């Protein structure tokens, strides 16, 4: 037997490790399983499921349905994280919990249209807005991935349209067309120099800015980009519901135009807040990554951001993830032992990162930067909010659901079987066989049931095999991704590695030799090859 045979045998012999709770119900339905030979990854995966399940419970203020919570330090659901990006990932593992988590924000919406920034046991909170990941994208992707329930989609659309009207009325006091931050907590950027000498939260209510502070409100790039993206997805949802999406598309374009007019600095090539004095506050923070997550800019714009900032080790690329403040800022504080966005790597940044990288076809850069973080989490004693950017040591808090979901997502995204909302399946061949400091495995295997059919993937340091309903579907080299439709019909291969990989793609009785450079995409029907290029880390 080969090491791949051993990994598959271990996968098939393992019971699902999730505890008897809401998460286990979802995992059984989705048929998700993981096994690793050697190293800590398999035990860490099991622990991730146990700790994630501990974050799923009914809230005392809710309807009794279990929902995802942020974790012990944050005993509730926050729309900037738990209710948006974390729920988007959770949809692949526990879709019923994900739906209940997003729906509670519509249930708790205020009469004037404000959606709560959090829902906790004591009820919804309305002191700030705290919106980062576009909520409409989460709703849209959940709808596509879970059977297209139009009742759910219409309910959420109506709630989000009312929230959009609230923001237009109360968060554009200067008439710029942008969206304003009244305080630090509106963006969740606790302890960031971005908000020095600015109140933490609005003056008693999310509609009131402190009139005695000379700096607020800020026209905030992340809030403005969020609304631009939100409106773009509301246009898609409107069309799906038989409504006119054109007004939403026009509103999205207007928001994007205001974002660049108010917040983009051409010389620096980055976005800044514009304060109440009209000046740009030149703090380079993960606002850039937040704006890019909102699908702002074309491929060339993203490439420039990679070259100048995201793949630059003097700006945001630490060895252990993307920092929350530029590394060359004299105010940079690497203390990961507190809830800080003043320097440390935050898992909310990391769990948001796949979308912009994949939106622009930069999967090789994503895989390269994720590997050291995966090693750090595999060896850590907890799932924290923050990482030390120099050592990868875990920092503030534990049982933190965004970091747990980042870990599960990273395993599936780089060495597993990932179902996409658009109907594709990704079989990814970047197994964690080269992680440092004893974190690597000799081989891994992953399983997922899609439309009643069990798919399996096994990978070692040289090759990847994929099975459909027990029969060999494909074999290819480490460093590639196979893309299929939901039935398992291969459509494309993608270069995931940071260097060119040559090998043979075997599909049933046919095979072909290929060389895939980083980010190459080869259409298997036509042979057409596309690539956005590759940006290595730079100093």
Short mmCIF file of C-alpha atoms in Angstrom, two decimals:
data_model
loop_
_atom_site.label_atom_id
_atom_site.label_comp_id
_atom_site.label_asym_id
_atom_site.label_seq_id
_atom_site.Cartn_x
_atom_site.Cartn_y
_atom_site.Cartn_z
CA UNK A 1 0.00 0.00 0.00
CA UNK A 2 1.11 3.56 -0.69
CA UNK A 3 0.92 6.46 1.71
CA UNK A 4 -2.13 7.68 -0.26
CA UNK A 5 -3.82 4.33 0.30
CA UNK A 6 -3.06 4.64 4.01
CA UNK A 7 -4.52 8.15 4.13
CA UNK A 8 -7.69 7.03 2.37
CA UNK A 9 -8.05 4.03 4.66
CA UNK A 10 -7.71 6.27 7.68
CA UNK A 11 -10.27 8.71 6.28
CA UNK A 12 -12.77 5.92 5.61
CA UNK A 13 -12.25 4.41 9.05
CA UNK A 14 -12.74 7.62 11.00
CA UNK A 15 -16.08 8.63 12.47
CA UNK A 16 -16.89 12.31 12.22
CA UNK A 17 -15.20 14.02 15.12
CA UNK A 18 -17.83 16.68 15.71
CA UNK A 19 -19.70 16.44 19.02
CA UNK A 20 -23.39 15.62 19.23
CA UNK A 21 -24.78 19.07 18.53
CA UNK A 22 -25.84 21.47 15.78
CA UNK A 23 -22.47 21.30 14.04
CA UNK A 24 -22.49 17.51 13.86
CA UNK A 25 -25.91 17.59 12.22
CA UNK A 26 -24.52 19.83 9.49
CA UNK A 27 -21.34 17.81 8.99
CA UNK A 28 -23.26 14.56 8.70
CA UNK A 29 -25.51 16.12 6.05
CA UNK A 30 -22.52 17.42 4.10
CA UNK A 31 -20.44 14.26 4.63
CA UNK A 32 -17.29 16.16 5.55
CA UNK A 33 -14.25 14.24 6.80
CA UNK A 34 -10.50 14.76 7.14
CA UNK A 35 -7.53 12.56 7.97
CA UNK A 36 -3.80 13.26 8.18
CA UNK A 37 -0.87 10.89 8.60
CA UNK A 38 1.73 12.28 10.99
CA UNK A 39 1.91 15.69 12.63
CA UNK A 40 -0.76 17.55 14.61
CA UNK A 41 -3.22 18.49 11.85
CA UNK A 42 -5.76 15.71 12.30
CA UNK A 43 -6.02 16.23 16.05
CA UNK A 44 -6.23 19.97 15.49
CA UNK A 45 -9.06 19.48 12.97
CA UNK A 46 -10.95 17.39 15.51
CA UNK A 47 -10.41 20.03 18.17
CA UNK A 48 -11.58 22.74 15.79
CA UNK A 49 -14.91 20.97 15.38
CA UNK A 50 -15.32 20.53 19.14
CA UNK A 51 -14.56 24.20 19.82
CA UNK A 52 -16.69 25.43 16.92
CA UNK A 53 -19.63 23.46 18.27
CA UNK A 54 -19.12 25.20 21.62
CA UNK A 55 -19.64 28.51 19.79
CA UNK A 56 -23.03 27.40 18.42
CA UNK A 57 -25.99 27.88 20.75
CA UNK A 58 -29.38 29.60 20.99
CA UNK A 59 -29.24 33.15 22.30
CA UNK A 60 -31.58 33.99 25.17
CA UNK A 61 -33.01 36.84 23.12
CA UNK A 62 -33.59 34.65 20.06
CA UNK A 63 -36.21 32.19 18.87
CA UNK A 64 -34.46 29.09 20.20
CA UNK A 65 -32.57 28.28 17.01
CA UNK A 66 -28.83 27.63 17.47
CA UNK A 67 -26.69 30.37 15.96
CA UNK A 68 -22.96 30.93 15.58
CA UNK A 69 -21.38 33.17 18.21
CA UNK A 70 -18.00 34.89 18.06
CA UNK A 71 -16.55 33.13 21.11
CA UNK A 72 -16.18 33.48 24.88
CA UNK A 73 -14.67 36.98 24.77
CA UNK A 74 -17.59 38.07 22.57
CA UNK A 75 -20.68 36.15 23.71
CA UNK A 76 -22.94 36.91 20.78
CA UNK A 77 -23.10 37.44 17.04
CA UNK A 78 -21.49 40.47 15.35
CA UNK A 79 -22.58 41.40 11.84
CA UNK A 80 -19.05 42.47 10.79
CA UNK A 81 -17.75 38.96 11.36
CA UNK A 82 -19.94 36.22 12.83
CA UNK A 83 -22.98 37.15 10.79
CA UNK A 84 -21.17 37.75 7.51
CA UNK A 85 -17.79 36.21 6.62
CA UNK A 86 -17.92 33.50 9.29
CA UNK A 87 -21.46 32.59 8.30
CA UNK A 88 -20.38 32.47 4.66
CA UNK A 89 -17.76 29.84 5.52
CA UNK A 90 -20.08 28.02 7.95
CA UNK A 91 -22.61 27.53 5.13
CA UNK A 92 -20.34 24.77 3.78
CA UNK A 93 -20.30 22.94 7.12
CA UNK A 94 -23.58 23.68 8.94
CA UNK A 95 -25.99 25.44 6.57
CA UNK A 96 -28.98 25.47 8.91
CA UNK A 97 -26.97 27.21 11.63
CA UNK A 98 -25.59 29.65 9.04
CA UNK A 99 -29.09 30.58 7.90
CA UNK A 100 -30.35 31.14 11.44
CA UNK A 101 -27.28 33.27 12.16
CA UNK A 102 -27.95 35.61 9.25
CA UNK A 103 -31.73 35.72 9.67
CA UNK A 104 -31.54 36.95 13.27
CA UNK A 105 -30.30 40.32 11.96
CA UNK A 106 -33.45 40.75 9.89
CA UNK A 107 -35.55 39.64 12.86
CA UNK A 108 -33.91 42.22 15.12
CA UNK A 109 -33.94 45.13 12.66
CA UNK A 110 -35.05 48.42 14.18
CA UNK A 111 -38.21 50.15 12.97
CA UNK A 112 -36.18 52.91 11.29
CA UNK A 113 -34.25 50.34 9.25
CA UNK A 114 -31.03 50.03 11.28
CA UNK A 115 -29.78 46.44 11.45
CA UNK A 116 -28.07 45.69 14.79
CA UNK A 117 -24.30 45.51 14.84
CA UNK A 118 -24.62 42.59 17.27
CA UNK A 119 -27.18 40.27 18.80
CA UNK A 120 -26.41 38.93 22.29
CA UNK A 121 -28.34 37.19 25.05
CA UNK A 122 -29.69 40.55 26.26
CA UNK A 123 -30.93 41.44 22.77
CA UNK A 124 -29.77 43.42 19.75
CA UNK A 125 -27.30 46.31 19.95
CA UNK A 126 -27.61 49.55 17.99
CA UNK A 127 -24.84 51.80 19.34
CA UNK A 128 -22.75 51.58 16.15
CA UNK A 129 -22.89 50.07 12.66
CA UNK A 130 -19.69 47.94 12.40
CA UNK A 131 -20.09 46.68 8.82
CA UNK A 132 -17.12 45.18 6.96
CA UNK A 133 -17.81 42.09 4.81
CA UNK A 134 -20.76 42.82 2.49
CA UNK A 135 -23.73 41.17 4.19
CA UNK A 136 -25.54 40.84 0.86
CA UNK A 137 -22.72 38.71 -0.54
CA UNK A 138 -23.09 36.33 2.39
CA UNK A 139 -26.84 36.14 1.83
CA UNK A 140 -26.48 35.67 -1.94
CA UNK A 141 -23.87 32.92 -1.63
CA UNK A 142 -25.89 31.14 1.05
CA UNK A 143 -28.94 31.28 -1.23
CA UNK A 144 -27.02 29.82 -4.17
CA UNK A 145 -25.36 27.11 -2.08
CA UNK A 146 -28.43 25.83 -0.22
CA UNK A 147 -31.19 25.29 -2.77
CA UNK A 148 -32.30 28.82 -3.72
CA UNK A 149 -34.99 29.47 -1.10
CA UNK A 150 -36.70 32.58 -2.48
CA UNK A 151 -38.59 33.26 0.77
CA UNK A 152 -35.25 33.58 2.57
CA UNK A 153 -33.82 35.74 -0.20
CA UNK A 154 -36.80 38.11 -0.30
CA UNK A 155 -36.87 38.51 3.46
CA UNK A 156 -33.18 39.36 3.61
CA UNK A 157 -33.38 41.65 0.56
CA UNK A 158 -36.13 43.73 2.14
CA UNK A 159 -34.15 44.06 5.37
CA UNK A 160 -30.96 45.07 3.58
CA UNK A 161 -32.76 47.59 1.37
CA UNK A 162 -34.12 49.29 4.48
CA UNK A 163 -30.63 49.32 6.01
CA UNK A 164 -29.26 50.91 2.84
CA UNK A 165 -31.83 53.69 3.15
CA UNK A 166 -30.87 54.19 6.81
CA UNK A 167 -27.20 54.59 5.92
CA UNK A 168 -28.02 57.09 3.18
CA UNK A 169 -30.08 59.15 5.63
CA UNK A 170 -27.84 59.08 8.70
CA UNK A 171 -24.27 58.32 7.57
CA UNK A 172 -23.65 60.89 4.84
CA UNK A 173 -23.94 64.06 6.87
CA UNK A 174 -21.46 65.91 4.64
CA UNK A 175 -23.18 64.99 1.37
CA UNK A 176 -20.12 63.35 -0.16
CA UNK A 177 -21.86 60.16 -1.24
CA UNK A 178 -19.55 58.21 1.04
CA UNK A 179 -20.38 56.41 4.27
CA UNK A 180 -19.19 57.97 7.51
CA UNK A 181 -17.61 56.54 10.62
CA UNK A 182 -18.60 58.37 13.79
CA UNK A 183 -16.16 56.40 15.97
CA UNK A 184 -13.70 53.52 16.24
CA UNK A 185 -16.28 50.82 16.83
CA UNK A 186 -18.14 51.61 13.59
CA UNK A 187 -15.38 49.68 11.82
CA UNK A 188 -14.25 47.37 14.63
CA UNK A 189 -10.72 48.79 14.41
CA UNK A 190 -10.07 48.74 18.15
CA UNK A 191 -6.73 50.29 19.21
CA UNK A 192 -5.80 51.28 15.68
CA UNK A 193 -3.92 54.58 15.20
CA UNK A 194 -6.50 55.17 12.49
CA UNK A 195 -8.82 56.38 15.26
CA UNK A 196 -6.49 58.12 17.68
CA UNK A 197 -8.23 61.11 19.33
CA UNK A 198 -11.60 59.95 18.03
CA UNK A 199 -14.44 58.56 20.22
CA UNK A 200 -14.86 54.80 20.36
CA UNK A 201 -18.52 54.96 19.46
CA UNK A 202 -21.14 57.47 18.33
CA UNK A 203 -22.71 59.78 20.92
CA UNK A 204 -25.27 57.51 22.57
CA UNK A 205 -26.89 56.39 19.32
CA UNK A 206 -25.69 55.34 15.88
CA UNK A 207 -27.36 58.40 14.35
CA UNK A 208 -25.41 60.96 16.42
CA UNK A 209 -21.87 62.19 15.88
CA UNK A 210 -20.04 63.95 18.71
CA UNK A 211 -20.30 67.68 17.83
CA UNK A 212 -17.43 68.58 20.15
CA UNK A 213 -14.84 66.43 18.37
CA UNK A 214 -13.17 68.31 15.48
CA UNK A 215 -12.18 65.18 13.54
CA UNK A 216 -15.37 63.20 13.08
CA UNK A 217 -17.16 62.16 11.04
CA UNK A 218 -14.69 60.38 8.76
CA UNK A 219 -15.62 59.48 5.22
CA UNK A 220 -14.48 55.89 5.70
CA UNK A 221 -13.14 53.88 2.77
CA UNK A 222 -14.07 50.47 4.19
CA UNK A 223 -17.64 51.54 5.02
CA UNK A 224 -18.07 53.22 1.63
CA UNK A 225 -16.66 50.22 -0.25
CA UNK A 226 -18.91 47.95 1.77
CA UNK A 227 -22.00 49.83 0.63
CA UNK A 228 -20.77 49.84 -2.98
CA UNK A 229 -20.41 46.06 -2.89
CA UNK A 230 -23.63 45.67 -0.93
CA UNK A 231 -25.54 47.54 -3.60
CA UNK A 232 -23.95 45.48 -6.35
CA UNK A 233 -25.14 42.28 -4.72
CA UNK A 234 -28.56 43.78 -4.03
CA UNK A 235 -28.79 44.34 -7.79
CA UNK A 236 -28.15 40.62 -8.35
CA UNK A 237 -30.72 39.68 -5.72
CA UNK A 238 -33.29 42.10 -7.14
CA UNK A 239 -32.92 40.55 -10.59
CA UNK A 240 -33.27 37.07 -9.12
CA UNK A 241 -36.51 38.16 -7.44
CA UNK A 242 -37.90 39.64 -10.65
CA UNK A 243 -37.27 43.22 -9.54
CA UNK A 244 -35.39 45.99 -11.32
CA UNK A 245 -31.71 45.80 -10.48
CA UNK A 246 -30.74 48.91 -12.47
CA UNK A 247 -31.24 51.42 -9.60
CA UNK A 248 -29.03 49.29 -7.37
CA UNK A 249 -26.30 49.08 -10.03
CA UNK A 250 -26.39 52.84 -10.46
CA UNK A 251 -26.20 53.34 -6.69
CA UNK A 252 -23.25 50.93 -6.48
CA UNK A 253 -21.39 52.85 -9.19
CA UNK A 254 -22.07 56.13 -7.39
CA UNK A 255 -20.69 54.72 -4.13
CA UNK A 256 -17.54 53.49 -5.88
CA UNK A 257 -17.08 56.89 -7.50
CA UNK A 258 -17.39 58.61 -4.10
CA UNK A 259 -14.91 56.13 -2.61
CA UNK A 260 -12.21 57.12 -5.09
CA UNK A 261 -13.06 60.82 -5.01
CA UNK A 262 -12.97 61.06 -1.22
CA UNK A 263 -10.56 58.40 0.00
CA UNK A 264 -8.08 57.28 -2.65
CA UNK A 265 -4.61 58.80 -2.76
CA UNK A 266 -3.17 58.47 -6.27
CA UNK A 267 0.42 59.01 -5.15
CA UNK A 268 0.35 56.39 -2.40
CA UNK A 269 -2.02 54.07 -4.26
CA UNK A 270 -4.04 53.37 -1.12
CA UNK A 271 -7.23 54.45 0.64
CA UNK A 272 -7.39 56.77 3.65
CA UNK A 273 -10.16 58.22 5.82
CA UNK A 274 -11.06 61.83 5.10
CA UNK A 275 -11.74 63.57 8.40
CA UNK A 276 -14.08 66.44 9.21
CA UNK A 277 -11.37 69.01 8.46
CA UNK A 278 -11.20 67.71 4.90
CA UNK A 279 -7.76 66.16 5.37
CA UNK A 280 -6.77 62.59 4.59
CA UNK A 281 -5.62 60.66 7.66
CA UNK A 282 -2.56 58.88 6.29
CA UNK A 283 -2.69 55.68 8.30
CA UNK A 284 -2.00 52.61 6.15
CA UNK A 285 -4.06 49.80 7.64
CA UNK A 286 -5.94 46.69 6.62
CA UNK A 287 -8.57 49.08 5.29
CA UNK A 288 -6.91 48.27 1.95
CA UNK A 289 -7.70 44.58 2.26
CA UNK A 290 -11.25 45.41 3.35
CA UNK A 291 -11.81 47.60 0.29
CA UNK A 292 -10.42 44.91 -2.00
CA UNK A 293 -12.68 42.32 -0.38
CA UNK A 294 -15.55 44.49 -1.57
CA UNK A 295 -14.48 43.86 -5.20
CA UNK A 296 -13.30 47.43 -5.75
CA UNK A 297 -10.94 47.77 -8.71
CA UNK A 298 -10.05 45.57 -11.68
CA UNK A 299 -7.29 42.95 -12.00
CA UNK A 300 -4.65 45.58 -12.75
CA UNK A 301 -5.64 47.56 -9.66
CA UNK A 302 -5.38 44.44 -7.52
CA UNK A 303 -2.00 43.57 -9.05
CA UNK A 304 -0.71 47.02 -8.10
CA UNK A 305 -1.97 46.55 -4.54
CA UNK A 306 -0.19 43.19 -4.34
CA UNK A 307 3.08 44.62 -5.60
CA UNK A 308 3.07 47.69 -3.41
CA UNK A 309 1.36 46.51 -0.24
CA UNK A 310 -0.09 43.02 0.25
CA UNK A 311 2.92 41.01 -0.91
CA UNK A 312 5.43 43.51 0.48
CA UNK A 313 7.19 42.42 3.68
CA UNK A 314 7.79 46.05 4.60
CA UNK A 315 4.07 46.84 4.41
CA UNK A 316 1.45 44.18 5.27
CA UNK A 317 3.02 40.77 4.63
CA UNK A 318 4.45 39.33 7.82
CA UNK A 319 5.60 35.71 7.71
CA UNK A 320 2.50 34.81 9.72
CA UNK A 321 -0.22 36.61 7.81
CA UNK A 322 -1.35 40.10 6.87
CA UNK A 323 -0.83 42.69 9.57
CA UNK A 324 -3.49 45.16 10.68
CA UNK A 325 -1.14 48.15 10.33
CA UNK A 326 1.68 48.72 7.85
CA UNK A 327 4.89 47.22 9.19
CA UNK A 328 6.87 50.38 8.40
CA UNK A 329 4.50 52.64 10.35
CA UNK A 330 6.35 53.95 13.44
CA UNK A 331 3.14 53.42 15.41
CA UNK A 332 3.15 49.68 14.63
CA UNK A 333 2.55 47.59 17.76
CA UNK A 334 3.09 43.84 17.44
CA UNK A 335 1.59 43.04 20.88
CA UNK A 336 -0.89 40.28 20.03
CA UNK A 337 -1.95 39.79 23.64
CA UNK A 338 -4.91 42.15 23.42
CA UNK A 339 -7.78 42.99 21.08
CA UNK A 340 -5.64 45.19 18.85
CA UNK A 341 -5.83 46.34 15.26
CA UNK A 342 -2.70 48.42 15.75
CA UNK A 343 -0.31 45.87 14.27
CA UNK A 344 -0.98 42.18 15.10
CA UNK A 345 -2.31 39.73 12.55
CA UNK A 346 -6.05 39.35 13.08
CA UNK A 347 -7.91 36.25 11.97
CA UNK A 348 -10.76 38.38 10.73
CA UNK A 349 -8.36 39.79 8.14
CA UNK A 350 -7.20 36.30 7.24
CA UNK A 351 -10.67 34.78 6.86
CA UNK A 352 -11.66 37.71 4.62
CA UNK A 353 -8.55 37.36 2.44
CA UNK A 354 -9.53 34.45 0.16
CA UNK A 355 -12.34 36.34 -1.54
CA UNK A 356 -10.31 39.20 -3.07
CA UNK A 357 -7.38 36.94 -4.00
CA UNK A 358 -9.63 34.42 -5.70
CA UNK A 359 -11.83 37.10 -7.26
CA UNK A 360 -8.72 38.24 -9.16
CA UNK A 361 -7.31 34.76 -9.83
CA UNK A 362 -4.40 35.09 -7.38
CA UNK A 363 -4.76 31.67 -5.78
CA UNK A 364 -1.01 30.93 -5.75
CA UNK A 365 -0.24 34.02 -3.66
CA UNK A 366 -3.05 33.07 -1.30
CA UNK A 367 -1.72 29.51 -0.87
CA UNK A 368 1.82 30.76 -0.32
CA UNK A 369 0.87 33.25 2.39
CA UNK A 370 -1.56 30.86 4.12
CA UNK A 371 0.94 28.02 4.67
CA UNK A 372 2.94 29.55 7.57
CA UNK A 373 -0.30 30.56 9.29
CA UNK A 374 -1.63 27.02 8.93
CA UNK A 375 1.55 25.70 10.57
CA UNK A 376 1.20 28.21 13.41
CA UNK A 377 -2.42 27.25 14.08
CA UNK A 378 -1.63 23.55 13.88
CA UNK A 379 0.94 23.95 16.65
CA UNK A 380 -0.94 26.48 18.80
CA UNK A 381 -2.57 25.70 22.12
CA UNK A 382 -5.77 27.56 21.21
CA UNK A 383 -7.69 29.25 18.40
CA UNK A 384 -6.98 32.95 19.05
CA UNK A 385 -8.14 36.23 17.57
CA UNK A 386 -4.60 37.54 17.03
CA UNK A 387 -1.23 36.10 16.01
CA UNK A 388 2.21 37.46 16.71
CA UNK A 389 3.38 38.49 13.23
CA UNK A 390 7.01 37.58 14.01
CA UNK A 391 6.63 34.16 15.65
CA UNK A 392 3.10 33.00 14.86
CA UNK A 393 2.43 32.57 18.57
CA UNK A 394 -1.25 32.75 19.52
CA UNK A 395 -2.36 35.96 21.19
CA UNK A 396 -5.60 37.36 22.51
CA UNK A 397 -8.52 35.08 23.50
CA UNK A 398 -9.44 31.48 22.65
CA UNK A 399 -12.31 29.45 21.17
CA UNK A 400 -12.54 32.28 18.63
CA UNK A 401 -14.90 31.15 15.88
CA UNK A 402 -13.33 33.18 13.01
CA UNK A 403 -9.94 31.53 13.60
CA UNK A 404 -11.55 28.09 13.93
CA UNK A 405 -13.39 28.62 10.65
CA UNK A 406 -10.24 30.01 9.01
CA UNK A 407 -8.48 26.74 9.88
CA UNK A 408 -11.31 24.56 8.54
CA UNK A 409 -11.55 26.73 5.43
CA UNK A 410 -7.77 26.62 4.84
CA UNK A 411 -7.69 22.82 5.00
CA UNK A 412 -10.60 22.53 2.58
CA UNK A 413 -9.47 25.37 0.28
CA UNK A 414 -5.89 24.19 -0.16
CA UNK A 415 -6.06 20.42 0.36
CA UNK A 416 -9.70 19.40 0.23
CA UNK A 417 -12.97 19.51 -1.68
CA UNK A 418 -14.68 22.89 -1.71
CA UNK A 419 -18.19 23.38 -3.19
CA UNK A 420 -18.60 26.84 -4.70
CA UNK A 421 -21.85 28.85 -4.83
CA UNK A 422 -21.52 28.96 -8.63
CA UNK A 423 -21.78 25.16 -8.81
CA UNK A 424 -18.10 24.35 -9.22
CA UNK A 425 -16.20 21.87 -7.06
CA UNK A 426 -12.57 22.60 -6.25
CA UNK A 427 -10.24 19.64 -5.64
CA UNK A 428 -7.10 21.35 -4.37
CA UNK A 429 -3.66 19.81 -4.32
CA UNK A 430 -1.56 21.92 -1.96
CA UNK A 431 -1.48 19.47 0.96
CA UNK A 432 0.26 20.54 4.17
CA UNK A 433 3.24 18.25 3.62
CA UNK A 434 5.86 21.03 3.73
CA UNK A 435 4.86 22.98 6.82
CA UNK A 436 7.68 23.90 9.17
CA UNK A 437 8.42 23.22 12.85
CA UNK A 438 6.88 19.75 12.92
CA UNK A 439 3.44 20.81 11.69
CA UNK A 440 3.46 18.89 8.39
CA UNK A 441 1.75 15.60 7.55
CA UNK A 442 3.11 12.94 5.20
CA UNK A 443 -0.30 12.66 3.51
CA UNK A 444 -3.86 13.89 3.96
CA UNK A 445 -7.30 12.83 2.78
CA UNK A 446 -10.58 14.71 2.60
CA UNK A 447 -14.20 13.71 1.95
CA UNK A 448 -17.36 15.59 1.11
CA UNK A 449 -20.80 14.48 -0.07
CA UNK A 450 -22.26 16.63 -2.85
CA UNK A 451 -25.83 15.99 -4.06
CA UNK A 452 -25.71 12.54 -2.46
CA UNK A 453 -22.42 11.54 -4.09
CA UNK A 454 -19.32 10.99 -1.97
CA UNK A 455 -16.12 12.54 -3.29
CA UNK A 456 -12.70 11.84 -1.78
CA UNK A 457 -9.29 13.42 -2.26
CA UNK A 458 -5.95 12.11 -1.03
CA UNK A 459 -2.62 13.88 -1.45
CA UNK A 460 1.01 13.40 -0.46
CA UNK A 461 4.08 15.45 -1.30
CA UNK A 462 4.05 14.39 -4.96
CA UNK A 463 0.59 13.57 -6.23
CA UNK A 464 -3.16 13.91 -5.70
CA UNK A 465 -5.90 11.35 -6.37
CA UNK A 466 -9.62 12.07 -6.52
CA UNK A 467 -12.44 9.53 -6.20
CA UNK A 468 -16.11 9.82 -7.10
CA UNK A 469 -18.44 7.27 -5.45
CA UNK A 470 -15.43 5.03 -4.84
CA UNK A 471 -14.10 5.11 -8.42
CA UNK A 472 -10.93 6.93 -9.43
CA UNK A 473 -11.87 10.22 -11.09
CA UNK A 474 -8.53 11.97 -11.55
CA UNK A 475 -4.84 11.97 -10.69
CA UNK A 476 -2.52 14.98 -10.95
CA UNK A 477 0.63 16.48 -9.40
CA UNK A 478 0.89 18.33 -6.12
CA UNK A 479 0.50 22.05 -6.77
CA UNK A 480 -2.56 21.88 -9.05
CA UNK A 481 -6.28 22.33 -8.49
CA UNK A 482 -8.88 20.38 -10.47
CA UNK A 483 -12.14 22.21 -11.14
CA UNK A 484 -15.28 20.23 -11.92
CA UNK A 485 -19.03 20.78 -12.04
CA UNK A 486 -21.15 19.49 -9.16
CA UNK A 487 -21.43 16.08 -10.80
CA UNK A 488 -17.65 15.77 -10.94
CA UNK A 489 -17.14 16.50 -14.65
CA UNK A 490 -13.68 18.11 -14.98
CA UNK A 491 -13.65 21.55 -16.59
CA UNK A 492 -10.30 23.17 -15.75
CA UNK A 493 -6.99 22.87 -13.92
CA UNK A 494 -5.34 25.71 -12.00
CA UNK A 495 -1.76 26.33 -10.86
CA UNK A 496 -1.73 26.71 -7.06
CA UNK A 497 2.01 26.51 -6.43
CA UNK A 498 4.35 29.51 -6.33
CA UNK A 499 6.49 27.97 -9.09
CA UNK A 500 5.72 26.12 -12.32
CA UNK A 501 4.69 22.47 -11.87
CA UNK A 502 4.84 19.95 -14.73
CA UNK A 503 3.04 16.64 -14.72
CA UNK A 504 0.32 14.43 -16.10
CA UNK A 505 -3.40 14.96 -15.62
CA UNK A 506 -5.07 11.56 -15.75
CA UNK A 507 -8.83 11.50 -16.24
CA UNK A 508 -10.18 7.98 -16.63
CA UNK A 509 -8.61 6.46 -19.75
CA UNK A 510 -7.19 9.77 -20.99
CA UNK A 511 -4.16 11.72 -19.90
CA UNK A 512 -2.29 14.83 -20.93
CA UNK A 513 0.99 16.42 -19.98
CA UNK A 514 0.87 20.00 -18.75
CA UNK A 515 3.04 22.63 -17.18
CA UNK A 516 1.14 25.06 -14.97
CA UNK A 517 2.76 28.31 -13.89
CA UNK A 518 1.40 30.04 -10.76
CA UNK A 519 -2.24 31.09 -11.28
CA UNK A 520 -2.48 29.48 -14.74
CA UNK A 521 -5.98 28.30 -15.65
CA UNK A 522 -6.31 25.74 -18.46
CA UNK A 523 -9.78 25.10 -19.89
CA UNK A 524 -9.96 21.34 -20.42
CA UNK A 525 -12.53 21.59 -23.21
CA UNK A 526 -10.71 24.12 -25.37
CA UNK A 527 -7.13 24.04 -24.10
CA UNK A 528 -7.23 27.82 -23.67
CA UNK A 529 -4.82 29.11 -21.05
CA UNK A 530 -5.20 32.30 -19.02
CA UNK A 531 -3.17 33.77 -16.16
CA UNK A 532 -3.11 37.09 -14.28
CA UNK A 533 0.60 36.60 -13.48
CA UNK A 534 2.21 36.09 -10.08
CA UNK A 535 3.62 38.48 -7.47
CA UNK A 536 6.23 36.93 -5.15
CA UNK A 537 6.88 38.38 -1.70
CA UNK A 538 9.16 41.40 -1.87
CA UNK A 539 11.17 43.37 0.63
#
